[in-house]
Amino acid sequence: MSAPASTAVEWLAAGSIVTLAGVLVRFLGWTFLLAGYDGQSEIPDDVVREMAGNTILRVGIAVLAVGGLASVTDVPSYLGLLVGLGILLAVGRLLYKLNTYEPTGT
């Protein structure tokens, strides 16, 4: 069995770090990892933890999956561009959801 290509290792390392950050935000409440967010926001911390943490976890798992795929096969050169576009869409969706957040209930 051959060793994984360096690009696969890069994808796996980046995916691991992003997934770990998602776990820290989502499950441990480390919202200080989020650039530009402060606790004085009108959006409750638990909502930010859930929305941002889930987005970061999804991105991290997707990058890990690309790394796993790259370690077993040759991936097309445009895959990085598609992953980047997917990340931009995920972040755009997160920003939209946070900026249009309205509390439910009374």
PDB file of N, CA and C in Angstrom:
ATOM      1  N   MET A   1       0.850  -1.178   0.000  1.00  0.00           N
ATOM      2  CA  MET A   1       0.000   0.000   0.000  1.00  0.00           C
ATOM      3  C   MET A   1       0.889   1.233   0.000  1.00  0.00           C
ATOM      4  N   SER A   2       0.597   2.161  -0.861  1.00  0.00           N
ATOM      5  CA  SER A   2       1.421   3.361  -0.969  1.00  0.00           C
ATOM      6  C   SER A   2       0.988   4.415   0.041  1.00  0.00           C
ATOM      7  N   ALA A   3       1.895   5.301   0.336  1.00  0.00           N
ATOM      8  CA  ALA A   3       1.600   6.393   1.254  1.00  0.00           C
ATOM      9  C   ALA A   3       0.693   7.406   0.561  1.00  0.00           C
ATOM     10  N   PRO A   4      -0.191   8.067   1.328  1.00  0.00           N
ATOM     11  CA  PRO A   4      -1.072   9.058   0.716  1.00  0.00           C
ATOM     12  C   PRO A   4      -0.276  10.237   0.169  1.00  0.00           C
ATOM     13  N   ALA A   5      -0.796  10.817  -0.882  1.00  0.00           N
ATOM     14  CA  ALA A   5      -0.142  11.980  -1.479  1.00  0.00           C
ATOM     15  C   ALA A   5      -0.159  13.140  -0.497  1.00  0.00           C
ATOM     16  N   SER A   6       0.764  14.062  -0.691  1.00  0.00           N
ATOM     17  CA  SER A   6       0.852  15.195   0.233  1.00  0.00           C
ATOM     18  C   SER A   6      -0.421  16.028   0.219  1.00  0.00           C
ATOM     19  N   THR A   7      -1.095  16.118  -0.924  1.00  0.00           N
ATOM     20  CA  THR A   7      -2.346  16.886  -0.951  1.00  0.00           C
ATOM     21  C   THR A   7      -3.410  16.211  -0.100  1.00  0.00           C
ATOM     22  N   ALA A   8      -3.432  14.878  -0.087  1.00  0.00           N
ATOM     23  CA  ALA A   8      -4.394  14.174   0.757  1.00  0.00           C
ATOM     24  C   ALA A   8      -4.115  14.451   2.227  1.00  0.00           C
ATOM     25  N   VAL A   9      -2.847  14.456   2.591  1.00  0.00           N
ATOM     26  CA  VAL A   9      -2.477  14.738   3.978  1.00  0.00           C
ATOM     27  C   VAL A   9      -2.880  16.161   4.351  1.00  0.00           C
ATOM     28  N   GLU A  10      -2.701  17.095   3.433  1.00  0.00           N
ATOM     29  CA  GLU A  10      -3.098  18.482   3.691  1.00  0.00           C
ATOM     30  C   GLU A  10      -4.604  18.591   3.902  1.00  0.00           C
ATOM     31  N   TRP A  11      -5.383  17.930   3.043  1.00  0.00           N
ATOM     32  CA  TRP A  11      -6.838  17.946   3.199  1.00  0.00           C
ATOM     33  C   TRP A  11      -7.244  17.317   4.526  1.00  0.00           C
ATOM     34  N   LEU A  12      -6.629  16.192   4.876  1.00  0.00           N
ATOM     35  CA  LEU A  12      -6.971  15.510   6.125  1.00  0.00           C
ATOM     36  C   LEU A  12      -6.602  16.351   7.346  1.00  0.00           C
ATOM     37  N   ALA A  13      -5.435  16.991   7.302  1.00  0.00           N
ATOM     38  CA  ALA A  13      -5.017  17.833   8.428  1.00  0.00           C
ATOM     39  C   ALA A  13      -5.941  19.036   8.576  1.00  0.00           C
ATOM     40  N   ALA A  14      -6.237  19.698   7.461  1.00  0.00           N
ATOM     41  CA  ALA A  14      -7.127  20.864   7.515  1.00  0.00           C
ATOM     42  C   ALA A  14      -8.517  20.453   7.983  1.00  0.00           C
ATOM     43  N   GLY A  15      -9.018  19.338   7.475  1.00  0.00           N
ATOM     44  CA  GLY A  15     -10.336  18.866   7.889  1.00  0.00           C
ATOM     45  C   GLY A  15     -10.387  18.520   9.362  1.00  0.00           C
ATOM     46  N   SER A  16      -9.315  17.933   9.874  1.00  0.00           N
ATOM     47  CA  SER A  16      -9.259  17.596  11.299  1.00  0.00           C
ATOM     48  C   SER A  16      -9.287  18.845  12.163  1.00  0.00           C
ATOM     49  N   ILE A  17      -8.523  19.845  11.776  1.00  0.00           N
ATOM     50  CA  ILE A  17      -8.470  21.086  12.554  1.00  0.00           C
ATOM     51  C   ILE A  17      -9.815  21.804  12.523  1.00  0.00           C
ATOM     52  N   VAL A  18     -10.434  21.886  11.353  1.00  0.00           N
ATOM     53  CA  VAL A  18     -11.729  22.572  11.241  1.00  0.00           C
ATOM     54  C   VAL A  18     -12.810  21.797  11.995  1.00  0.00           C
ATOM     55  N   THR A  19     -12.777  20.475  11.910  1.00  0.00           N
ATOM     56  CA  THR A  19     -13.752  19.671  12.647  1.00  0.00           C
ATOM     57  C   THR A  19     -13.573  19.850  14.148  1.00  0.00           C
ATOM     58  N   LEU A  20     -12.343  19.875  14.612  1.00  0.00           N
ATOM     59  CA  LEU A  20     -12.080  20.113  16.030  1.00  0.00           C
ATOM     60  C   LEU A  20     -12.603  21.481  16.454  1.00  0.00           C
ATOM     61  N   ALA A  21     -12.396  22.495  15.628  1.00  0.00           N
ATOM     62  CA  ALA A  21     -12.924  23.828  15.940  1.00  0.00           C
ATOM     63  C   ALA A  21     -14.447  23.796  16.011  1.00  0.00           C
ATOM     64  N   GLY A  22     -15.084  23.055  15.115  1.00  0.00           N
ATOM     65  CA  GLY A  22     -16.540  22.930  15.145  1.00  0.00           C
ATOM     66  C   GLY A  22     -17.031  22.271  16.419  1.00  0.00           C
ATOM     67  N   VAL A  23     -16.325  21.242  16.864  1.00  0.00           N
ATOM     68  CA  VAL A  23     -16.686  20.576  18.119  1.00  0.00           C
ATOM     69  C   VAL A  23     -16.532  21.540  19.288  1.00  0.00           C
ATOM     70  N   LEU A  24     -15.452  22.303  19.297  1.00  0.00           N
ATOM     71  CA  LEU A  24     -15.220  23.250  20.392  1.00  0.00           C
ATOM     72  C   LEU A  24     -16.301  24.324  20.443  1.00  0.00           C
ATOM     73  N   VAL A  25     -16.716  24.816  19.297  1.00  0.00           N
ATOM     74  CA  VAL A  25     -17.755  25.852  19.267  1.00  0.00           C
ATOM     75  C   VAL A  25     -19.108  25.246  19.609  1.00  0.00           C
ATOM     76  N   ARG A  26     -19.458  24.153  18.966  1.00  0.00           N
ATOM     77  CA  ARG A  26     -20.805  23.586  19.089  1.00  0.00           C
ATOM     78  C   ARG A  26     -21.054  22.979  20.458  1.00  0.00           C
ATOM     79  N   PHE A  27     -20.133  22.174  20.946  1.00  0.00           N
ATOM     80  CA  PHE A  27     -20.400  21.402  22.151  1.00  0.00           C
ATOM     81  C   PHE A  27     -19.780  21.978  23.421  1.00  0.00           C
ATOM     82  N   LEU A  28     -18.728  22.776  23.290  1.00  0.00           N
ATOM     83  CA  LEU A  28     -18.094  23.354  24.474  1.00  0.00           C
ATOM     84  C   LEU A  28     -18.350  24.844  24.618  1.00  0.00           C
ATOM     85  N   GLY A  29     -18.999  25.455  23.620  1.00  0.00           N
ATOM     86  CA  GLY A  29     -19.372  26.861  23.715  1.00  0.00           C
ATOM     87  C   GLY A  29     -18.227  27.835  23.544  1.00  0.00           C
ATOM     88  N   TRP A  30     -17.202  27.461  22.845  1.00  0.00           N
ATOM     89  CA  TRP A  30     -16.050  28.341  22.646  1.00  0.00           C
ATOM     90  C   TRP A  30     -16.339  29.345  21.539  1.00  0.00           C
ATOM     91  N   THR A  31     -17.302  30.215  21.756  1.00  0.00           N
ATOM     92  CA  THR A  31     -17.666  31.192  20.726  1.00  0.00           C
ATOM     93  C   THR A  31     -16.597  32.266  20.551  1.00  0.00           C
ATOM     94  N   PHE A  32     -15.644  32.345  21.462  1.00  0.00           N
ATOM     95  CA  PHE A  32     -14.558  33.314  21.281  1.00  0.00           C
ATOM     96  C   PHE A  32     -13.685  32.953  20.082  1.00  0.00           C
ATOM     97  N   LEU A  33     -13.822  31.735  19.569  1.00  0.00           N
ATOM     98  CA  LEU A  33     -13.092  31.347  18.364  1.00  0.00           C
ATOM     99  C   LEU A  33     -13.674  31.981  17.106  1.00  0.00           C
ATOM    100  N   LEU A  34     -14.878  32.525  17.212  1.00  0.00           N
ATOM    101  CA  LEU A  34     -15.549  33.123  16.057  1.00  0.00           C
ATOM    102  C   LEU A  34     -15.121  34.577  15.918  1.00  0.00           C
ATOM    103  N   ALA A  35     -14.496  34.893  14.817  1.00  0.00           N
ATOM    104  CA  ALA A  35     -14.014  36.258  14.584  1.00  0.00           C
ATOM    105  C   ALA A  35     -15.192  37.218  14.481  1.00  0.00           C
ATOM    106  N   GLY A  36     -15.113  38.320  15.191  1.00  0.00           N
ATOM    107  CA  GLY A  36     -16.133  39.357  15.102  1.00  0.00           C
ATOM    108  C   GLY A  36     -17.349  39.127  15.979  1.00  0.00           C
ATOM    109  N   TYR A  37     -17.387  38.046  16.732  1.00  0.00           N
ATOM    110  CA  TYR A  37     -18.545  37.790  17.596  1.00  0.00           C
ATOM    111  C   TYR A  37     -18.190  38.155  19.024  1.00  0.00           C
ATOM    112  N   ASP A  38     -19.103  38.857  19.675  1.00  0.00           N
ATOM    113  CA  ASP A  38     -18.929  39.141  21.095  1.00  0.00           C
ATOM    114  C   ASP A  38     -20.202  38.740  21.828  1.00  0.00           C
ATOM    115  N   GLY A  39     -20.089  38.546  23.098  1.00  0.00           N
ATOM    116  CA  GLY A  39     -21.210  38.110  23.918  1.00  0.00           C
ATOM    117  C   GLY A  39     -22.294  39.152  24.087  1.00  0.00           C
ATOM    118  N   GLN A  40     -22.048  40.381  23.658  1.00  0.00           N
ATOM    119  CA  GLN A  40     -23.027  41.455  23.803  1.00  0.00           C
ATOM    120  C   GLN A  40     -24.013  41.501  22.641  1.00  0.00           C
ATOM    121  N   SER A  41     -23.908  40.587  21.725  1.00  0.00           N
ATOM    122  CA  SER A  41     -24.795  40.539  20.564  1.00  0.00           C
ATOM    123  C   SER A  41     -26.227  40.274  21.005  1.00  0.00           C
ATOM    124  N   GLU A  42     -27.171  40.714  20.193  1.00  0.00           N
ATOM    125  CA  GLU A  42     -28.575  40.468  20.517  1.00  0.00           C
ATOM    126  C   GLU A  42     -28.994  39.036  20.208  1.00  0.00           C
ATOM    127  N   ILE A  43     -28.151  38.297  19.528  1.00  0.00           N
ATOM    128  CA  ILE A  43     -28.421  36.886  19.259  1.00  0.00           C
ATOM    129  C   ILE A  43     -27.885  36.076  20.437  1.00  0.00           C
ATOM    130  N   PRO A  44     -28.717  35.223  21.038  1.00  0.00           N
ATOM    131  CA  PRO A  44     -28.260  34.441  22.197  1.00  0.00           C
ATOM    132  C   PRO A  44     -27.070  33.537  21.863  1.00  0.00           C
ATOM    133  N   ASP A  45     -26.225  33.339  22.859  1.00  0.00           N
ATOM    134  CA  ASP A  45     -25.030  32.506  22.678  1.00  0.00           C
ATOM    135  C   ASP A  45     -25.364  31.093  22.218  1.00  0.00           C
ATOM    136  N   ASP A  46     -26.430  30.513  22.773  1.00  0.00           N
ATOM    137  CA  ASP A  46     -26.745  29.135  22.394  1.00  0.00           C
ATOM    138  C   ASP A  46     -27.156  29.020  20.931  1.00  0.00           C
ATOM    139  N   VAL A  47     -27.784  30.053  20.391  1.00  0.00           N
ATOM    140  CA  VAL A  47     -28.154  30.049  18.970  1.00  0.00           C
ATOM    141  C   VAL A  47     -26.903  30.153  18.108  1.00  0.00           C
ATOM    142  N   VAL A  48     -25.984  31.031  18.490  1.00  0.00           N
ATOM    143  CA  VAL A  48     -24.735  31.183  17.743  1.00  0.00           C
ATOM    144  C   VAL A  48     -23.925  29.894  17.820  1.00  0.00           C
ATOM    145  N   ARG A  49     -23.866  29.302  19.008  1.00  0.00           N
ATOM    146  CA  ARG A  49     -23.143  28.035  19.166  1.00  0.00           C
ATOM    147  C   ARG A  49     -23.690  26.974  18.231  1.00  0.00           C
ATOM    148  N   GLU A  50     -25.014  26.859  18.192  1.00  0.00           N
ATOM    149  CA  GLU A  50     -25.625  25.815  17.370  1.00  0.00           C
ATOM    150  C   GLU A  50     -25.425  26.085  15.883  1.00  0.00           C
ATOM    151  N   MET A  51     -25.765  27.304  15.443  1.00  0.00           N
ATOM    152  CA  MET A  51     -25.675  27.616  14.011  1.00  0.00           C
ATOM    153  C   MET A  51     -24.230  27.577  13.508  1.00  0.00           C
ATOM    154  N   ALA A  52     -23.349  28.298  14.183  1.00  0.00           N
ATOM    155  CA  ALA A  52     -21.955  28.366  13.736  1.00  0.00           C
ATOM    156  C   ALA A  52     -21.254  27.026  13.929  1.00  0.00           C
ATOM    157  N   GLY A  53     -21.488  26.387  15.058  1.00  0.00           N
ATOM    158  CA  GLY A  53     -20.859  25.099  15.307  1.00  0.00           C
ATOM    159  C   GLY A  53     -21.251  24.051  14.284  1.00  0.00           C
ATOM    160  N   ASN A  54     -22.535  24.005  13.947  1.00  0.00           N
ATOM    161  CA  ASN A  54     -22.985  23.042  12.938  1.00  0.00           C
ATOM    162  C   ASN A  54     -22.364  23.334  11.580  1.00  0.00           C
ATOM    163  N   THR A  55     -22.287  24.603  11.217  1.00  0.00           N
ATOM    164  CA  THR A  55     -21.685  24.958   9.929  1.00  0.00           C
ATOM    165  C   THR A  55     -20.211  24.574   9.896  1.00  0.00           C
ATOM    166  N   ILE A  56     -19.492  24.884  10.960  1.00  0.00           N
ATOM    167  CA  ILE A  56     -18.065  24.557  11.008  1.00  0.00           C
ATOM    168  C   ILE A  56     -17.867  23.040  10.971  1.00  0.00           C
ATOM    169  N   LEU A  57     -18.719  22.313  11.680  1.00  0.00           N
ATOM    170  CA  LEU A  57     -18.629  20.849  11.644  1.00  0.00           C
ATOM    171  C   LEU A  57     -18.892  20.302  10.243  1.00  0.00           C
ATOM    172  N   ARG A  58     -19.904  20.823   9.572  1.00  0.00           N
ATOM    173  CA  ARG A  58     -20.203  20.354   8.212  1.00  0.00           C
ATOM    174  C   ARG A  58     -19.030  20.607   7.273  1.00  0.00           C
ATOM    175  N   VAL A  59     -18.446  21.791   7.373  1.00  0.00           N
ATOM    176  CA  VAL A  59     -17.303  22.117   6.513  1.00  0.00           C
ATOM    177  C   VAL A  59     -16.123  21.199   6.838  1.00  0.00           C
ATOM    178  N   GLY A  60     -15.844  21.009   8.118  1.00  0.00           N
ATOM    179  CA  GLY A  60     -14.731  20.151   8.511  1.00  0.00           C
ATOM    180  C   GLY A  60     -14.903  18.716   8.059  1.00  0.00           C
ATOM    181  N   ILE A  61     -16.107  18.189   8.196  1.00  0.00           N
ATOM    182  CA  ILE A  61     -16.361  16.810   7.773  1.00  0.00           C
ATOM    183  C   ILE A  61     -16.253  16.693   6.257  1.00  0.00           C
ATOM    184  N   ALA A  62     -16.729  17.708   5.539  1.00  0.00           N
ATOM    185  CA  ALA A  62     -16.609  17.684   4.073  1.00  0.00           C
ATOM    186  C   ALA A  62     -15.143  17.702   3.644  1.00  0.00           C
ATOM    187  N   VAL A  63     -14.334  18.518   4.304  1.00  0.00           N
ATOM    188  CA  VAL A  63     -12.909  18.579   3.962  1.00  0.00           C
ATOM    189  C   VAL A  63     -12.221  17.259   4.319  1.00  0.00           C
ATOM    190  N   LEU A  64     -12.605  16.657   5.444  1.00  0.00           N
ATOM    191  CA  LEU A  64     -12.073  15.332   5.784  1.00  0.00           C
ATOM    192  C   LEU A  64     -12.449  14.299   4.724  1.00  0.00           C
ATOM    193  N   ALA A  65     -13.676  14.375   4.237  1.00  0.00           N
ATOM    194  CA  ALA A  65     -14.116  13.435   3.199  1.00  0.00           C
ATOM    195  C   ALA A  65     -13.304  13.609   1.921  1.00  0.00           C
ATOM    196  N   VAL A  66     -13.019  14.856   1.565  1.00  0.00           N
ATOM    197  CA  VAL A  66     -12.189  15.105   0.380  1.00  0.00           C
ATOM    198  C   VAL A  66     -10.790  14.543   0.607  1.00  0.00           C
ATOM    199  N   GLY A  67     -10.257  14.706   1.805  1.00  0.00           N
ATOM    200  CA  GLY A  67      -8.949  14.140   2.121  1.00  0.00           C
ATOM    201  C   GLY A  67      -8.948  12.627   2.042  1.00  0.00           C
ATOM    202  N   GLY A  68     -10.015  12.011   2.541  1.00  0.00           N
ATOM    203  CA  GLY A  68     -10.125  10.563   2.439  1.00  0.00           C
ATOM    204  C   GLY A  68     -10.214  10.103   1.000  1.00  0.00           C
ATOM    205  N   LEU A  69     -10.972  10.835   0.205  1.00  0.00           N
ATOM    206  CA  LEU A  69     -11.084  10.510  -1.214  1.00  0.00           C
ATOM    207  C   LEU A  69      -9.745  10.693  -1.922  1.00  0.00           C
ATOM    208  N   ALA A  70      -9.052  11.772  -1.590  1.00  0.00           N
ATOM    209  CA  ALA A  70      -7.758  12.044  -2.228  1.00  0.00           C
ATOM    210  C   ALA A  70      -6.700  11.027  -1.822  1.00  0.00           C
ATOM    211  N   SER A  71      -6.878  10.394  -0.666  1.00  0.00           N
ATOM    212  CA  SER A  71      -5.880   9.414  -0.234  1.00  0.00           C
ATOM    213  C   SER A  71      -6.043   8.065  -0.928  1.00  0.00           C
ATOM    214  N   VAL A  72      -7.211   7.811  -1.512  1.00  0.00           N
ATOM    215  CA  VAL A  72      -7.421   6.514  -2.159  1.00  0.00           C
ATOM    216  C   VAL A  72      -7.503   6.598  -3.678  1.00  0.00           C
ATOM    217  N   THR A  73      -7.656   7.796  -4.214  1.00  0.00           N
ATOM    218  CA  THR A  73      -7.778   7.941  -5.660  1.00  0.00           C
ATOM    219  C   THR A  73      -7.229   9.295  -6.095  1.00  0.00           C
ATOM    220  N   ASP A  74      -7.048   9.444  -7.374  1.00  0.00           N
ATOM    221  CA  ASP A  74      -6.643  10.741  -7.910  1.00  0.00           C
ATOM    222  C   ASP A  74      -7.889  11.600  -8.078  1.00  0.00           C
ATOM    223  N   VAL A  75      -7.877  12.752  -7.449  1.00  0.00           N
ATOM    224  CA  VAL A  75      -9.033  13.647  -7.555  1.00  0.00           C
ATOM    225  C   VAL A  75      -8.782  14.653  -8.670  1.00  0.00           C
ATOM    226  N   PRO A  76      -9.835  15.140  -9.300  1.00  0.00           N
ATOM    227  CA  PRO A  76      -9.649  16.131 -10.357  1.00  0.00           C
ATOM    228  C   PRO A  76      -9.088  17.434  -9.796  1.00  0.00           C
ATOM    229  N   SER A  77      -8.400  18.160 -10.625  1.00  0.00           N
ATOM    230  CA  SER A  77      -7.741  19.388 -10.172  1.00  0.00           C
ATOM    231  C   SER A  77      -8.737  20.464  -9.762  1.00  0.00           C
ATOM    232  N   TYR A  78      -9.952  20.409 -10.263  1.00  0.00           N
ATOM    233  CA  TYR A  78     -10.943  21.432  -9.944  1.00  0.00           C
ATOM    234  C   TYR A  78     -11.692  21.142  -8.639  1.00  0.00           C
ATOM    235  N   LEU A  79     -11.393  20.042  -7.971  1.00  0.00           N
ATOM    236  CA  LEU A  79     -12.107  19.699  -6.746  1.00  0.00           C
ATOM    237  C   LEU A  79     -11.887  20.745  -5.651  1.00  0.00           C
ATOM    238  N   GLY A  80     -10.672  21.273  -5.555  1.00  0.00           N
ATOM    239  CA  GLY A  80     -10.398  22.314  -4.563  1.00  0.00           C
ATOM    240  C   GLY A  80     -11.263  23.541  -4.780  1.00  0.00           C
ATOM    241  N   LEU A  81     -11.473  23.907  -6.030  1.00  0.00           N
ATOM    242  CA  LEU A  81     -12.335  25.040  -6.354  1.00  0.00           C
ATOM    243  C   LEU A  81     -13.776  24.760  -5.941  1.00  0.00           C
ATOM    244  N   LEU A  82     -14.249  23.548  -6.188  1.00  0.00           N
ATOM    245  CA  LEU A  82     -15.613  23.190  -5.791  1.00  0.00           C
ATOM    246  C   LEU A  82     -15.781  23.186  -4.274  1.00  0.00           C
ATOM    247  N   VAL A  83     -14.778  22.692  -3.566  1.00  0.00           N
ATOM    248  CA  VAL A  83     -14.836  22.699  -2.103  1.00  0.00           C
ATOM    249  C   VAL A  83     -14.839  24.138  -1.592  1.00  0.00           C
ATOM    250  N   GLY A  84     -14.003  24.985  -2.172  1.00  0.00           N
ATOM    251  CA  GLY A  84     -13.984  26.396  -1.786  1.00  0.00           C
ATOM    252  C   GLY A  84     -15.322  27.069  -2.024  1.00  0.00           C
ATOM    253  N   LEU A  85     -15.949  26.767  -3.142  1.00  0.00           N
ATOM    254  CA  LEU A  85     -17.270  27.320  -3.434  1.00  0.00           C
ATOM    255  C   LEU A  85     -18.297  26.822  -2.424  1.00  0.00           C
ATOM    256  N   GLY A  86     -18.218  25.552  -2.081  1.00  0.00           N
ATOM    257  CA  GLY A  86     -19.120  25.006  -1.071  1.00  0.00           C
ATOM    258  C   GLY A  86     -18.939  25.668   0.283  1.00  0.00           C
ATOM    259  N   ILE A  87     -17.696  25.945   0.648  1.00  0.00           N
ATOM    260  CA  ILE A  87     -17.421  26.626   1.917  1.00  0.00           C
ATOM    261  C   ILE A  87     -17.984  28.041   1.886  1.00  0.00           C
ATOM    262  N   LEU A  88     -17.796  28.748   0.770  1.00  0.00           N
ATOM    263  CA  LEU A  88     -18.360  30.096   0.650  1.00  0.00           C
ATOM    264  C   LEU A  88     -19.878  30.080   0.777  1.00  0.00           C
ATOM    265  N   LEU A  89     -20.527  29.111   0.159  1.00  0.00           N
ATOM    266  CA  LEU A  89     -21.982  29.004   0.269  1.00  0.00           C
ATOM    267  C   LEU A  89     -22.413  28.709   1.703  1.00  0.00           C
ATOM    268  N   ALA A  90     -21.686  27.837   2.391  1.00  0.00           N
ATOM    269  CA  ALA A  90     -22.021  27.507   3.776  1.00  0.00           C
ATOM    270  C   ALA A  90     -21.862  28.719   4.685  1.00  0.00           C
ATOM    271  N   VAL A  91     -20.795  29.475   4.493  1.00  0.00           N
ATOM    272  CA  VAL A  91     -20.573  30.673   5.311  1.00  0.00           C
ATOM    273  C   VAL A  91     -21.613  31.743   4.978  1.00  0.00           C
ATOM    274  N   GLY A  92     -21.931  31.901   3.702  1.00  0.00           N
ATOM    275  CA  GLY A  92     -22.975  32.853   3.312  1.00  0.00           C
ATOM    276  C   GLY A  92     -24.313  32.495   3.921  1.00  0.00           C
ATOM    277  N   ARG A  93     -24.645  31.211   3.921  1.00  0.00           N
ATOM    278  CA  ARG A  93     -25.897  30.756   4.533  1.00  0.00           C
ATOM    279  C   ARG A  93     -25.892  31.040   6.033  1.00  0.00           C
ATOM    280  N   LEU A  94     -24.763  30.785   6.686  1.00  0.00           N
ATOM    281  CA  LEU A  94     -24.651  31.051   8.120  1.00  0.00           C
ATOM    282  C   LEU A  94     -24.845  32.531   8.416  1.00  0.00           C
ATOM    283  N   LEU A  95     -24.172  33.391   7.658  1.00  0.00           N
ATOM    284  CA  LEU A  95     -24.304  34.829   7.887  1.00  0.00           C
ATOM    285  C   LEU A  95     -25.732  35.299   7.660  1.00  0.00           C
ATOM    286  N   TYR A  96     -26.376  34.775   6.627  1.00  0.00           N
ATOM    287  CA  TYR A  96     -27.766  35.138   6.362  1.00  0.00           C
ATOM    288  C   TYR A  96     -28.663  34.713   7.521  1.00  0.00           C
ATOM    289  N   LYS A  97     -28.495  33.474   7.990  1.00  0.00           N
ATOM    290  CA  LYS A  97     -29.326  32.982   9.083  1.00  0.00           C
ATOM    291  C   LYS A  97     -29.104  33.778  10.365  1.00  0.00           C
ATOM    292  N   LEU A  98     -27.859  34.144  10.645  1.00  0.00           N
ATOM    293  CA  LEU A  98     -27.587  34.908  11.864  1.00  0.00           C
ATOM    294  C   LEU A  98     -28.112  36.336  11.760  1.00  0.00           C
ATOM    295  N   ASN A  99     -28.001  36.946  10.589  1.00  0.00           N
ATOM    296  CA  ASN A  99     -28.459  38.330  10.426  1.00  0.00           C
ATOM    297  C   ASN A  99     -29.968  38.455  10.322  1.00  0.00           C
ATOM    298  N   THR A 100     -30.666  37.373  10.018  1.00  0.00           N
ATOM    299  CA  THR A 100     -32.126  37.412   9.941  1.00  0.00           C
ATOM    300  C   THR A 100     -32.764  36.664  11.101  1.00  0.00           C
ATOM    301  N   TYR A 101     -31.995  36.375  12.143  1.00  0.00           N
ATOM    302  CA  TYR A 101     -32.502  35.618  13.287  1.00  0.00           C
ATOM    303  C   TYR A 101     -33.562  36.425  14.026  1.00  0.00           C
ATOM    304  N   GLU A 102     -34.674  35.763  14.305  1.00  0.00           N
ATOM    305  CA  GLU A 102     -35.715  36.336  15.153  1.00  0.00           C
ATOM    306  C   GLU A 102     -36.086  35.283  16.184  1.00  0.00           C
ATOM    307  N   PRO A 103     -36.143  35.683  17.451  1.00  0.00           N
ATOM    308  CA  PRO A 103     -36.484  34.704  18.482  1.00  0.00           C
ATOM    309  C   PRO A 103     -37.911  34.187  18.286  1.00  0.00           C
ATOM    310  N   THR A 104     -38.091  32.915  18.568  1.00  0.00           N
ATOM    311  CA  THR A 104     -39.427  32.334  18.494  1.00  0.00           C
ATOM    312  C   THR A 104     -40.014  32.245  19.887  1.00  0.00           C
ATOM    313  N   GLY A 105     -41.316  32.197  19.972  1.00  0.00           N
ATOM    314  CA  GLY A 105     -41.976  32.107  21.269  1.00  0.00           C
ATOM    315  C   GLY A 105     -42.153  33.476  21.897  1.00  0.00           C
ATOM    316  N   THR A 106     -42.409  33.462  23.200  1.00  0.00           N
ATOM    317  CA  THR A 106     -42.656  34.724  23.912  1.00  0.00           C
ATOM    318  C   THR A 106     -41.479  35.175  24.703  1.00  0.00           C
TER     319      THR A 106
END
